[in-house]
PDB file of C-alpha atoms and ligand atoms in Angstrom:
ATOM      1  CA  MET A 600     121.418  98.652 115.050  1.00 49.00           C
ATOM      2  CA  THR A 601     119.298 101.770 115.522  1.00 51.00           C
ATOM      3  CA  LEU A 602     116.900 102.453 112.723  1.00 51.00           C
ATOM      4  CA  LYS A 603     116.186 106.153 112.592  1.00 60.00           C
ATOM      5  CA  ALA A 604     112.691 106.615 111.313  1.00 67.00           C
ATOM      6  CA  ARG A 605     111.651 108.790 108.428  1.00 91.00           C
ATOM      7  CA  SER A 606     107.913 109.107 108.152  1.00 96.00           C
ATOM      8  CA  ALA A 607     106.561 106.642 105.568  1.00 98.00           C
ATOM      9  CA  ILE A 608     102.926 107.589 106.077  1.00 98.00           C
ATOM     10  CA  GLY A 609     101.749 110.918 107.410  1.00 98.00           C
ATOM     11  CA  LEU A 610      98.123 111.822 107.928  1.00 98.00           C
ATOM     12  CA  LYS A 611      97.527 115.497 108.616  1.00 98.00           C
ATOM     13  CA  SER A 612      93.980 116.190 109.811  1.00 97.00           C
ATOM     14  CA  VAL A 613      92.614 113.565 107.434  1.00 98.00           C
ATOM     15  CA  ALA A 614      88.820 113.304 107.599  1.00 97.00           C
ATOM     16  CA  ILE A 615      86.772 110.957 105.457  1.00 96.00           C
ATOM     17  CA  SER A 616      83.098 111.195 104.529  1.00 95.00           C
ATOM     18  CA  PHE A 617      80.825 109.164 102.321  1.00 94.00           C
ATOM     19  CA  GLY A 618      77.774 110.086 100.313  1.00 85.00           C
ATOM     20  CA  HIS A 619      77.070 113.243  98.452  1.00 64.00           C
ATOM     21  CA  MET A 620      73.446 113.701  99.347  1.00 59.00           C
ATOM     22  CA  LYS A 621      72.913 117.299 100.361  1.00 63.00           C
ATOM     23  CA  ASN A 622      73.309 117.902 104.093  1.00 66.00           C
ATOM     24  CA  SER A 623      73.837 114.256 104.932  1.00 79.00           C
ATOM     25  CA  PRO A 624      77.290 112.931 104.225  1.00 86.00           C
ATOM     26  CA  TYR A 625      78.301 110.128 106.544  1.00 92.00           C
ATOM     27  CA  GLU A 626      81.372 111.320 108.416  1.00 93.00           C
ATOM     28  CA  ALA A 627      83.216 108.071 108.854  1.00 95.00           C
ATOM     29  CA  VAL A 628      86.579 109.322 110.151  1.00 97.00           C
ATOM     30  CA  ALA A 629      87.097 112.567 112.126  1.00 97.00           C
ATOM     31  CA  PRO A 630      90.220 114.669 111.422  1.00 97.00           C
ATOM     32  CA  THR A 631      93.077 112.304 112.177  1.00 97.00           C
ATOM     33  CA  ASN A 632      96.808 112.781 112.570  1.00 97.00           C
ATOM     34  CA  LEU A 633      99.140 109.852 112.266  1.00 97.00           C
ATOM     35  CA  ASP A 634     102.768 109.131 111.490  1.00 97.00           C
ATOM     36  CA  VAL A 635     104.120 105.723 110.623  1.00 97.00           C
ATOM     37  CA  GLY A 636     107.903 105.361 110.513  1.00 97.00           C
ATOM     38  CA  GLU A 637     109.570 103.753 107.514  1.00 96.00           C
ATOM     39  CA  HIS A 638     110.527 100.660 109.547  1.00 96.00           C
ATOM     40  CA  GLU A 639     107.532 100.602 111.833  1.00 97.00           C
ATOM     41  CA  PHE A 640     104.916  97.873 112.203  1.00 97.00           C
ATOM     42  CA  LEU A 641     101.706  99.575 113.227  1.00 98.00           C
ATOM     43  CA  ALA A 642      98.497  97.714 114.040  1.00 98.00           C
ATOM     44  CA  ILE A 643      95.077  99.342 114.042  1.00 98.00           C
ATOM     45  CA  VAL A 644      92.329  97.814 116.129  1.00 96.00           C
ATOM     46  CA  GLY A 645      88.772  99.038 116.447  1.00 94.00           C
ATOM     47  CA  PRO A 646      85.177  97.887 116.438  1.00 92.00           C
ATOM     48  CA  THR A 647      83.529  96.756 113.259  1.00 91.00           C
ATOM     49  CA  GLY A 648      82.469  99.623 111.003  1.00 91.00           C
ATOM     50  CA  CYS A 649      84.668 102.214 112.712  1.00 93.00           C
ATOM     51  CA  GLY A 650      86.670 103.107 109.601  1.00 95.00           C
ATOM     52  CA  LYS A 651      89.783 100.938 109.608  1.00 95.00           C
ATOM     53  CA  SER A 652      89.470  99.849 105.972  1.00 94.00           C
ATOM     54  CA  THR A 653      88.478 103.384 105.062  1.00 95.00           C
ATOM     55  CA  LEU A 654      91.689 104.737 106.562  1.00 96.00           C
ATOM     56  CA  LEU A 655      93.736 102.082 104.759  1.00 96.00           C
ATOM     57  CA  ASN A 656      92.007 102.950 101.493  1.00 96.00           C
ATOM     58  CA  ALA A 657      92.928 106.606 101.962  1.00 97.00           C
ATOM     59  CA  VAL A 658      96.586 105.626 102.458  1.00 98.00           C
ATOM     60  CA  ALA A 659      96.386 103.394  99.373  1.00 97.00           C
ATOM     61  CA  GLY A 660      95.023 106.321  97.383  1.00 97.00           C
ATOM     62  CA  LEU A 661      91.823 104.428  96.616  1.00 96.00           C
ATOM     63  CA  LEU A 662      89.729 107.196  98.116  1.00 95.00           C
ATOM     64  CA  THR A 663      90.261 110.902  98.583  1.00 95.00           C
ATOM     65  CA  PRO A 664      89.773 112.379 102.055  1.00 96.00           C
ATOM     66  CA  ALA A 665      87.102 115.036 102.508  1.00 95.00           C
ATOM     67  CA  SER A 666      89.788 117.198 104.076  1.00 96.00           C
ATOM     68  CA  GLY A 667      93.381 116.980 105.229  1.00 97.00           C
ATOM     69  CA  LEU A 668      96.469 115.582 103.620  1.00 97.00           C
ATOM     70  CA  VAL A 669      97.970 112.123 103.165  1.00 98.00           C
ATOM     71  CA  LYS A 670     101.749 112.282 102.852  1.00 98.00           C
ATOM     72  CA  ILE A 671     103.870 109.402 101.642  1.00 98.00           C
ATOM     73  CA  PHE A 672     107.543 109.805 102.475  1.00 97.00           C
ATOM     74  CA  GLY A 673     106.871 113.483 102.969  1.00 96.00           C
ATOM     75  CA  LYS A 674     105.112 114.057  99.640  1.00 97.00           C
ATOM     76  CA  PRO A 675     101.388 114.701  99.279  1.00 98.00           C
ATOM     77  CA  LEU A 676      99.680 111.630  97.848  1.00 98.00           C
ATOM     78  CA  LYS A 677      98.029 112.166  94.487  1.00 95.00           C
ATOM     79  CA  GLY A 678      96.133 109.246  93.000  1.00 95.00           C
ATOM     80  CA  LEU A 679      97.217 105.686  93.728  1.00 95.00           C
ATOM     81  CA  ASN A 680      99.958 105.115  96.266  1.00 97.00           C
ATOM     82  CA  ARG A 681     102.654 103.458  94.150  1.00 94.00           C
ATOM     83  CA  GLU A 682     104.872 102.829  97.184  1.00 96.00           C
ATOM     84  CA  ALA A 683     102.283 100.578  98.808  1.00 97.00           C
ATOM     85  CA  GLY A 684     101.409  96.924  98.431  1.00 95.00           C
ATOM     86  CA  TYR A 685      97.898  96.093  99.599  1.00 94.00           C
ATOM     87  CA  LEU A 686      96.877  92.729 100.999  1.00 93.00           C
ATOM     88  CA  PHE A 687      93.096  92.692 101.141  1.00 86.00           C
ATOM     89  CA  GLN A 688      90.938  90.639 103.439  1.00 80.00           C
ATOM     90  CA  GLN A 689      89.586  88.771 100.439  1.00 81.00           C
ATOM     91  CA  ASP A 690      92.503  87.457  98.470  1.00 80.00           C
ATOM     92  CA  ALA A 691      93.028  88.766  94.994  1.00 86.00           C
ATOM     93  CA  LEU A 692      94.329  85.629  93.278  1.00 94.00           C
ATOM     94  CA  MET A 693      93.418  85.058  89.658  1.00 96.00           C
ATOM     95  CA  PRO A 694      91.754  81.643  89.546  1.00 96.00           C
ATOM     96  CA  TRP A 695      92.799  80.929  85.969  1.00 97.00           C
ATOM     97  CA  LYS A 696      96.486  81.427  86.720  1.00 97.00           C
ATOM     98  CA  THR A 697      98.799  79.075  88.601  1.00 97.00           C
ATOM     99  CA  VAL A 698     100.307  80.016  91.934  1.00 98.00           C
ATOM    100  CA  LEU A 699     103.589  80.834  90.184  1.00 98.00           C
ATOM    101  CA  GLU A 700     101.868  83.008  87.571  1.00 97.00           C
ATOM    102  CA  ASN A 701      99.853  84.801  90.240  1.00 97.00           C
ATOM    103  CA  VAL A 702     103.068  85.726  92.019  1.00 97.00           C
ATOM    104  CA  SER A 703     105.211  86.522  88.966  1.00 97.00           C
ATOM    105  CA  ILE A 704     102.676  88.698  87.169  1.00 95.00           C
ATOM    106  CA  GLY A 705     103.381  91.788  89.286  1.00 92.00           C
ATOM    107  CA  LEU A 706     106.999  91.814  88.147  1.00 94.00           C
ATOM    108  CA  GLU A 707     106.062  91.160  84.534  1.00 94.00           C
ATOM    109  CA  VAL A 708     103.646  94.072  84.550  1.00 91.00           C
ATOM    110  CA  ALA A 709     106.459  96.179  86.015  1.00 90.00           C
ATOM    111  CA  GLY A 710     108.642  95.267  83.026  1.00 92.00           C
ATOM    112  CA  ALA A 711     110.679  92.211  84.120  1.00 94.00           C
ATOM    113  CA  THR A 712     111.269  89.486  81.553  1.00 95.00           C
ATOM    114  CA  SER A 713     109.103  86.434  81.952  1.00 95.00           C
ATOM    115  CA  SER A 714     112.024  84.202  82.940  1.00 96.00           C
ATOM    116  CA  ASP A 715     113.337  86.689  85.550  1.00 96.00           C
ATOM    117  CA  ALA A 716     109.850  87.147  86.968  1.00 97.00           C
ATOM    118  CA  ARG A 717     109.316  83.395  87.234  1.00 97.00           C
ATOM    119  CA  ARG A 718     112.684  82.830  88.878  1.00 97.00           C
ATOM    120  CA  THR A 719     112.037  85.525  91.482  1.00 97.00           C
ATOM    121  CA  ALA A 720     108.497  84.255  92.009  1.00 97.00           C
ATOM    122  CA  LEU A 721     109.846  80.775  92.721  1.00 97.00           C
ATOM    123  CA  GLU A 722     112.229  82.244  95.300  1.00 96.00           C
ATOM    124  CA  TRP A 723     109.285  83.992  96.966  1.00 95.00           C
ATOM    125  CA  LEU A 724     107.217  80.808  96.931  1.00 96.00           C
ATOM    126  CA  GLU A 725     110.101  79.058  98.692  1.00 94.00           C
ATOM    127  CA  ARG A 726     110.199  81.853 101.264  1.00 92.00           C
ATOM    128  CA  VAL A 727     106.511  81.494 102.075  1.00 92.00           C
ATOM    129  CA  GLY A 728     106.773  77.698 102.145  1.00 92.00           C
ATOM    130  CA  LEU A 729     104.982  77.005  98.866  1.00 94.00           C
ATOM    131  CA  GLY A 730     107.857  75.931  96.640  1.00 94.00           C
ATOM    132  CA  ALA A 731     106.092  72.668  95.843  1.00 96.00           C
ATOM    133  CA  PHE A 732     102.836  74.386  94.894  1.00 97.00           C
ATOM    134  CA  ALA A 733     104.025  76.541  92.007  1.00 97.00           C
ATOM    135  CA  ASP A 734     101.923  74.744  89.389  1.00 97.00           C
ATOM    136  CA  ARG A 735      98.739  74.517  91.447  1.00 97.00           C
ATOM    137  CA  PHE A 736      95.672  76.636  90.740  1.00 97.00           C
ATOM    138  CA  PRO A 737      94.236  78.752  93.585  1.00 96.00           C
ATOM    139  CA  ALA A 738      91.080  76.634  93.832  1.00 96.00           C
ATOM    140  CA  THR A 739      93.180  73.695  94.990  1.00 97.00           C
ATOM    141  CA  LEU A 740      94.817  75.594  97.871  1.00 95.00           C
ATOM    142  CA  SER A 741      93.842  75.777 101.539  1.00 92.00           C
ATOM    143  CA  GLY A 742      92.971  79.171 103.055  1.00 90.00           C
ATOM    144  CA  GLY A 743      96.426  79.455 104.612  1.00 90.00           C
ATOM    145  CA  GLN A 744      98.136  78.533 101.342  1.00 93.00           C
ATOM    146  CA  ARG A 745      96.113  81.183  99.532  1.00 93.00           C
ATOM    147  CA  LYS A 746      97.215  83.769 102.072  1.00 91.00           C
ATOM    148  CA  ARG A 747     100.848  82.697 101.635  1.00 93.00           C
ATOM    149  CA  THR A 748     100.440  83.147  97.893  1.00 95.00           C
ATOM    150  CA  GLY A 749      98.884  86.579  98.461  1.00 94.00           C
ATOM    151  CA  LEU A 750     101.792  87.565 100.705  1.00 93.00           C
ATOM    152  CA  ALA A 751     104.328  86.498  98.062  1.00 94.00           C
ATOM    153  CA  GLN A 752     102.285  88.313  95.405  1.00 95.00           C
ATOM    154  CA  VAL A 753     102.545  91.591  97.315  1.00 94.00           C
ATOM    155  CA  LEU A 754     106.083  91.281  98.706  1.00 94.00           C
ATOM    156  CA  ILE A 755     107.689  90.318  95.392  1.00 94.00           C
ATOM    157  CA  ARG A 756     107.237  93.933  94.292  1.00 93.00           C
ATOM    158  CA  ASN A 757     109.202  95.073  97.343  1.00 93.00           C
ATOM    159  CA  PRO A 758     106.796  97.839  98.344  1.00 95.00           C
ATOM    160  CA  LYS A 759     108.105 100.378 100.839  1.00 96.00           C
ATOM    161  CA  ILE A 760     104.738 100.281 102.580  1.00 97.00           C
ATOM    162  CA  LEU A 761     102.652  97.208 103.257  1.00 97.00           C
ATOM    163  CA  LEU A 762      98.931  97.687 103.880  1.00 97.00           C
ATOM    164  CA  MET A 763      97.187  94.657 105.338  1.00 96.00           C
ATOM    165  CA  ASP A 764      93.452  94.615 105.990  1.00 95.00           C
ATOM    166  CA  GLU A 765      92.577  91.716 108.281  1.00 93.00           C
ATOM    167  CA  PRO A 766      94.697  89.514 106.064  1.00 91.00           C
ATOM    168  CA  PHE A 767      94.374  86.434 108.264  1.00 89.00           C
ATOM    169  CA  GLY A 768      90.774  87.033 109.320  1.00 83.00           C
ATOM    170  CA  PRO A 769      89.155  83.976 107.740  1.00 80.00           C
ATOM    171  CA  LEU A 770      91.810  81.541 108.959  1.00 87.00           C
ATOM    172  CA  ASP A 771      91.557  79.226 111.953  1.00 88.00           C
ATOM    173  CA  ALA A 772      93.476  80.194 115.098  1.00 88.00           C
ATOM    174  CA  GLN A 773      96.418  77.851 114.525  1.00 89.00           C
ATOM    175  CA  THR A 774      96.910  78.895 110.913  1.00 89.00           C
ATOM    176  CA  ARG A 775      96.700  82.538 111.966  1.00 89.00           C
ATOM    177  CA  GLN A 776      99.566  81.968 114.370  1.00 91.00           C
ATOM    178  CA  ILE A 777     101.628  80.262 111.694  1.00 91.00           C
ATOM    179  CA  MET A 778     100.915  83.114 109.279  1.00 91.00           C
ATOM    180  CA  GLY A 779     101.799  85.639 111.971  1.00 94.00           C
ATOM    181  CA  ASP A 780     105.147  83.921 112.569  1.00 94.00           C
ATOM    182  CA  LEU A 781     105.792  83.836 108.819  1.00 92.00           C
ATOM    183  CA  LEU A 782     104.933  87.516 108.495  1.00 94.00           C
ATOM    184  CA  LEU A 783     107.282  88.440 111.337  1.00 95.00           C
ATOM    185  CA  THR A 784     110.100  86.358 109.862  1.00 94.00           C
ATOM    186  CA  LEU A 785     109.697  88.049 106.487  1.00 93.00           C
ATOM    187  CA  TRP A 786     109.294  91.473 108.045  1.00 94.00           C
ATOM    188  CA  SER A 787     112.475  91.080 110.120  1.00 93.00           C
ATOM    189  CA  GLN A 788     114.374  90.782 106.816  1.00 91.00           C
ATOM    190  CA  TYR A 789     112.235  93.248 104.918  1.00 85.00           C
ATOM    191  CA  ARG A 790     111.705  95.828 107.656  1.00 91.00           C
ATOM    192  CA  LYS A 791     109.370  98.198 105.775  1.00 93.00           C
ATOM    193  CA  ALA A 792     106.437 100.211 107.084  1.00 97.00           C
ATOM    194  CA  VAL A 793     103.409  98.059 107.811  1.00 97.00           C
ATOM    195  CA  LEU A 794      99.863  99.194 108.503  1.00 98.00           C
ATOM    196  CA  PHE A 795      98.047  96.121 109.753  1.00 97.00           C
ATOM    197  CA  VAL A 796      94.326  96.196 110.467  1.00 96.00           C
ATOM    198  CA  THR A 797      92.873  93.496 112.660  1.00 94.00           C
ATOM    199  CA  HIS A 798      89.947  92.768 114.960  1.00 89.00           C
ATOM    200  CA  ASP A 799      92.185  90.578 117.029  1.00 92.00           C
ATOM    201  CA  LEU A 800      93.942  92.357 119.876  1.00 94.00           C
ATOM    202  CA  ASP A 801      96.232  89.377 120.591  1.00 94.00           C
ATOM    203  CA  GLU A 802      97.350  89.435 116.977  1.00 95.00           C
ATOM    204  CA  ALA A 803      97.913  93.206 117.040  1.00 97.00           C
ATOM    205  CA  ILE A 804     100.082  93.111 120.169  1.00 97.00           C
ATOM    206  CA  SER A 805     102.072  90.076 119.136  1.00 96.00           C
ATOM    207  CA  LEU A 806     102.956  91.499 115.712  1.00 97.00           C
ATOM    208  CA  ALA A 807     103.239  95.257 116.068  1.00 98.00           C
ATOM    209  CA  ASP A 808     105.590  97.898 117.438  1.00 97.00           C
ATOM    210  CA  ARG A 809     102.603 100.118 118.166  1.00 98.00           C
ATOM    211  CA  VAL A 810      98.862  99.499 118.481  1.00 98.00           C
ATOM    212  CA  LEU A 811      96.321 102.212 117.709  1.00 97.00           C
ATOM    213  CA  ILE A 812      92.730 102.030 118.874  1.00 97.00           C
ATOM    214  CA  MET A 813      89.953 103.649 116.850  1.00 96.00           C
ATOM    215  CA  SER A 814      86.664 104.659 118.412  1.00 95.00           C
ATOM    216  CA  ALA A 815      83.281 103.515 117.138  1.00 93.00           C
ATOM    217  CA  GLY A 816      81.924 105.670 114.309  1.00 87.00           C
ATOM    218  CA  PRO A 817      80.615 107.992 113.111  1.00 92.00           C
ATOM    219  CA  ARG A 818      83.517 110.475 113.256  1.00 94.00           C
ATOM    220  CA  SER A 819      85.817 107.748 114.413  1.00 96.00           C
ATOM    221  CA  ARG A 820      89.132 108.904 115.862  1.00 95.00           C
ATOM    222  CA  ILE A 821      92.250 107.446 117.363  1.00 96.00           C
ATOM    223  CA  ILE A 822      91.609 107.082 121.080  1.00 95.00           C
ATOM    224  CA  GLY A 823      94.637 105.068 122.063  1.00 95.00           C
ATOM    225  CA  ASP A 824      98.240 104.755 120.967  1.00 97.00           C
ATOM    226  CA  PHE A 825     100.190 102.014 122.751  1.00 97.00           C
ATOM    227  CA  ARG A 826     103.842 101.140 122.249  1.00 98.00           C
ATOM    228  CA  VAL A 827     104.507  97.396 122.472  1.00 98.00           C
ATOM    229  CA  PRO A 828     107.621  96.896 124.608  1.00 97.00           C
ATOM    230  CA  LEU A 829     108.172  93.268 123.611  1.00 96.00           C
ATOM    231  CA  ALA A 830     111.579  92.193 122.297  1.00 95.00           C
ATOM    232  CA  ARG A 831     112.012  90.753 118.825  1.00 94.00           C
ATOM    233  CA  PRO A 832     112.246  88.176 117.427  1.00 94.00           C
ATOM    234  CA  ARG A 833     108.907  87.090 118.836  1.00 94.00           C
ATOM    235  CA  ASP A 834     107.259  83.706 118.922  1.00 93.00           C
ATOM    236  CA  ILE A 835     103.561  84.338 118.520  1.00 91.00           C
ATOM    237  CA  ALA A 836     102.437  81.272 120.459  1.00 89.00           C
ATOM    238  CA  ASP A 837     104.815  81.875 123.397  1.00 92.00           C
ATOM    239  CA  ILE A 838     104.443  85.599 123.651  1.00 94.00           C
ATOM    240  CA  ARG A 839     100.845  85.296 124.785  1.00 92.00           C
ATOM    241  CA  HIS A 840     102.058  83.849 128.085  1.00 94.00           C
ATOM    242  CA  ASP A 841     104.358  86.813 128.718  1.00 95.00           C
ATOM    243  CA  ALA A 842     103.420  89.014 131.694  1.00 96.00           C
ATOM    244  CA  THR A 843     104.129  92.236 129.745  1.00 97.00           C
ATOM    245  CA  PHE A 844     101.894  91.018 126.936  1.00 97.00           C
ATOM    246  CA  ASN A 845      99.059  90.302 129.336  1.00 97.00           C
ATOM    247  CA  ALA A 846      99.368  93.618 131.163  1.00 97.00           C
ATOM    248  CA  LEU A 847      99.310  95.517 127.871  1.00 97.00           C
ATOM    249  CA  HIS A 848      96.396  93.431 126.640  1.00 97.00           C
ATOM    250  CA  ARG A 849      94.396  94.361 129.732  1.00 96.00           C
ATOM    251  CA  GLU A 850      95.267  98.040 129.352  1.00 96.00           C
ATOM    252  CA  ILE A 851      94.291  98.201 125.677  1.00 96.00           C
ATOM    253  CA  TRP A 852      91.157  96.149 126.187  1.00 95.00           C
ATOM    254  CA  GLU A 853      90.015  98.700 128.793  1.00 92.00           C
ATOM    255  CA  ALA A 854      90.111 101.349 126.039  1.00 88.00           C
ATOM    256  CA  LEU A 855      88.607  99.122 123.382  1.00 91.00           C
ATOM    257  CA  ARG A 856      85.759  97.437 125.261  1.00 90.00           C
ATOM    258  CA  ASP A 857      83.434 100.441 125.426  1.00 85.00           C
ATOM    259  CA  GLU A 858      83.924 101.146 121.723  1.00 84.00           C
ATOM    260  CA  VAL A 859      83.130  97.558 120.796  1.00 85.00           C
ATOM    261  CA  MET A 860      79.943  97.739 122.872  1.00 84.00           C
ATOM    262  CA  THR A 861      78.986 101.092 121.325  1.00 81.00           C
ATOM    263  CA  ALA A 862      79.459  99.723 117.814  1.00 81.00           C
ATOM    264  CA  TYR A 863      77.437  96.640 118.701  1.00 78.00           C
ATOM    265  CA  ARG A 864      74.559  98.744 120.033  1.00 80.00           C
ATOM    266  CA  GLN A 865      74.626 100.903 116.891  1.00 78.00           C
ATOM    267  CA  THR A 866      74.374  98.047 114.440  1.00 74.00           C
ATOM    268  CA  SER A 867      71.894  96.043 116.502  1.00 73.00           C
ATOM    269  CA  GLY A 868      69.647  99.114 116.799  1.00 63.00           C
ATOM    270  CA  ALA A 869      69.667  98.856 120.593  1.00 55.00           C
ATOM    271  CA  GLY A 870      69.850 101.966 122.729  1.00 45.00           C
ATOM    272  CA  ARG A 871      68.268 104.254 120.147  1.00 45.00           C
TER     273      ARG A 871
HETATM  274  N1  ATP B1236      81.595 103.461  99.993  1.00 84.66           N
HETATM  275  C1  ATP B1236      80.944 103.723 101.116  1.00 84.66           C
HETATM  276  N2  ATP B1236      79.795 104.456 101.096  1.00 84.66           N
HETATM  277  C2  ATP B1236      79.132 104.767 102.245  1.00 84.66           C
HETATM  278  N3  ATP B1236      79.539 104.378 103.465  1.00 84.66           N
HETATM  279  C3  ATP B1236      80.663 103.634 103.542  1.00 84.66           C
HETATM  280  C4  ATP B1236      81.416 103.280 102.390  1.00 84.66           C
HETATM  281  N4  ATP B1236      82.485 102.554 102.776  1.00 84.66           N
HETATM  282  C5  ATP B1236      82.398 102.453 104.129  1.00 84.66           C
HETATM  283  N5  ATP B1236      81.306 103.107 104.583  1.00 84.66           N
HETATM  284  C6  ATP B1236      80.906 103.249 105.973  1.00 84.66           C
HETATM  285  O1  ATP B1236      81.998 103.821 106.690  1.00 84.66           O
HETATM  286  C7  ATP B1236      82.139 103.198 107.952  1.00 84.66           C
HETATM  287  C8  ATP B1236      83.522 102.617 108.089  1.00 84.66           C
HETATM  288  O2  ATP B1236      83.631 101.492 107.209  1.00 84.66           O
HETATM  289  P1  ATP B1236      84.927 100.582 107.165  1.00 84.66           P
HETATM  290  O3  ATP B1236      84.724  99.581 106.103  1.00 84.66           O
HETATM  291  O4  ATP B1236      86.127 101.445 107.071  1.00 84.66           O
HETATM  292  O5  ATP B1236      84.889  99.918 108.612  1.00 84.66           O
HETATM  293  P2  ATP B1236      85.919  98.893 109.276  1.00 84.66           P
HETATM  294  O6  ATP B1236      86.438  99.520 110.518  1.00 84.66           O
HETATM  295  O7  ATP B1236      86.901  98.460 108.270  1.00 84.66           O
HETATM  296  O8  ATP B1236      84.955  97.700 109.685  1.00 84.66           O
HETATM  297  P3  ATP B1236      85.226  96.095 109.688  1.00 84.66           P
HETATM  298  O9  ATP B1236      86.049  95.848 110.904  1.00 84.66           O
HETATM  299  O10 ATP B1236      83.867  95.520 109.834  1.00 84.66           O
HETATM  300  O11 ATP B1236      85.907  95.726 108.417  1.00 84.66           O
HETATM  301  C9  ATP B1236      81.023 102.162 108.064  1.00 84.66           C
HETATM  302  O12 ATP B1236      79.961 102.724 108.762  1.00 84.66           O
HETATM  303  C10 ATP B1236      80.638 101.898 106.614  1.00 84.66           C
HETATM  304  O13 ATP B1236      79.279 101.535 106.522  1.00 84.66           O
HETATM  305 MG1   MG B1237      87.261  96.644 107.279  1.00 84.66          MG
END
């Protein structure tokens, strides 16, 4: 089946600055153009502090660009992006609510009856492998289980766009792989636009259709745009032994390495 892409996210010369002190705004992101197709899984990789979260926040409508236009399905974004679900690096579970309540609340707020919301939430908990944990409280979950809950919490609302900011960052390597496989399984059924920010180049290549590289800030920009020619479905553990994967990894790392070193020198104060 060929999926013809409409643009889900369009950035037209979007630049982002911080601070309103006269003459000295910090120009985090230089004018940037980007299109993400409605079925596309796009990963963004770049050194720490380059503006990845900032870009995601602009797409979420949490911050307004200094200039340029964010378009969502062709329409200029005004205020919060209601088409997007956002999975933050820090999970957003409510500690006083059970796993089931944390997942069902999004539907209840959207107007579903409590029993419908709970039934659908249970289905989602089954899908993320947490059917037996519905009555647990977040404090009793492992990091991976919390992330599964967070994933169910976002996906239950069936957003057309999924924004993920280093969602598996704090997890150990094995759990990250398991979460990556789970995400790909869900995405193969769900097939919506994903903007996935990560530090981890292996993770980016193994998950995405396309990997973008951002340069070190200030005035960060997209300096690389690599299509990932790996067939799906993918097995995250196996794919890392694939020759195409390794060749692409080397190619992208060439582009990324200098930026990582630049960012490191900036924050360590070296080279000034
Ligand atoms: N509210 C803010 N006010 C001022 N500067 C900010 C603000 N938010 C971010 N910045 C700056 O903008 C730059 C980009 O920050 P951002 O959080 O987007 O980086 P990042 O690429 O997500 O980094 P990391 O990989 O470490 O999460 C950084 O230099 C940061 O200090
Ligand atoms: Mg960030």
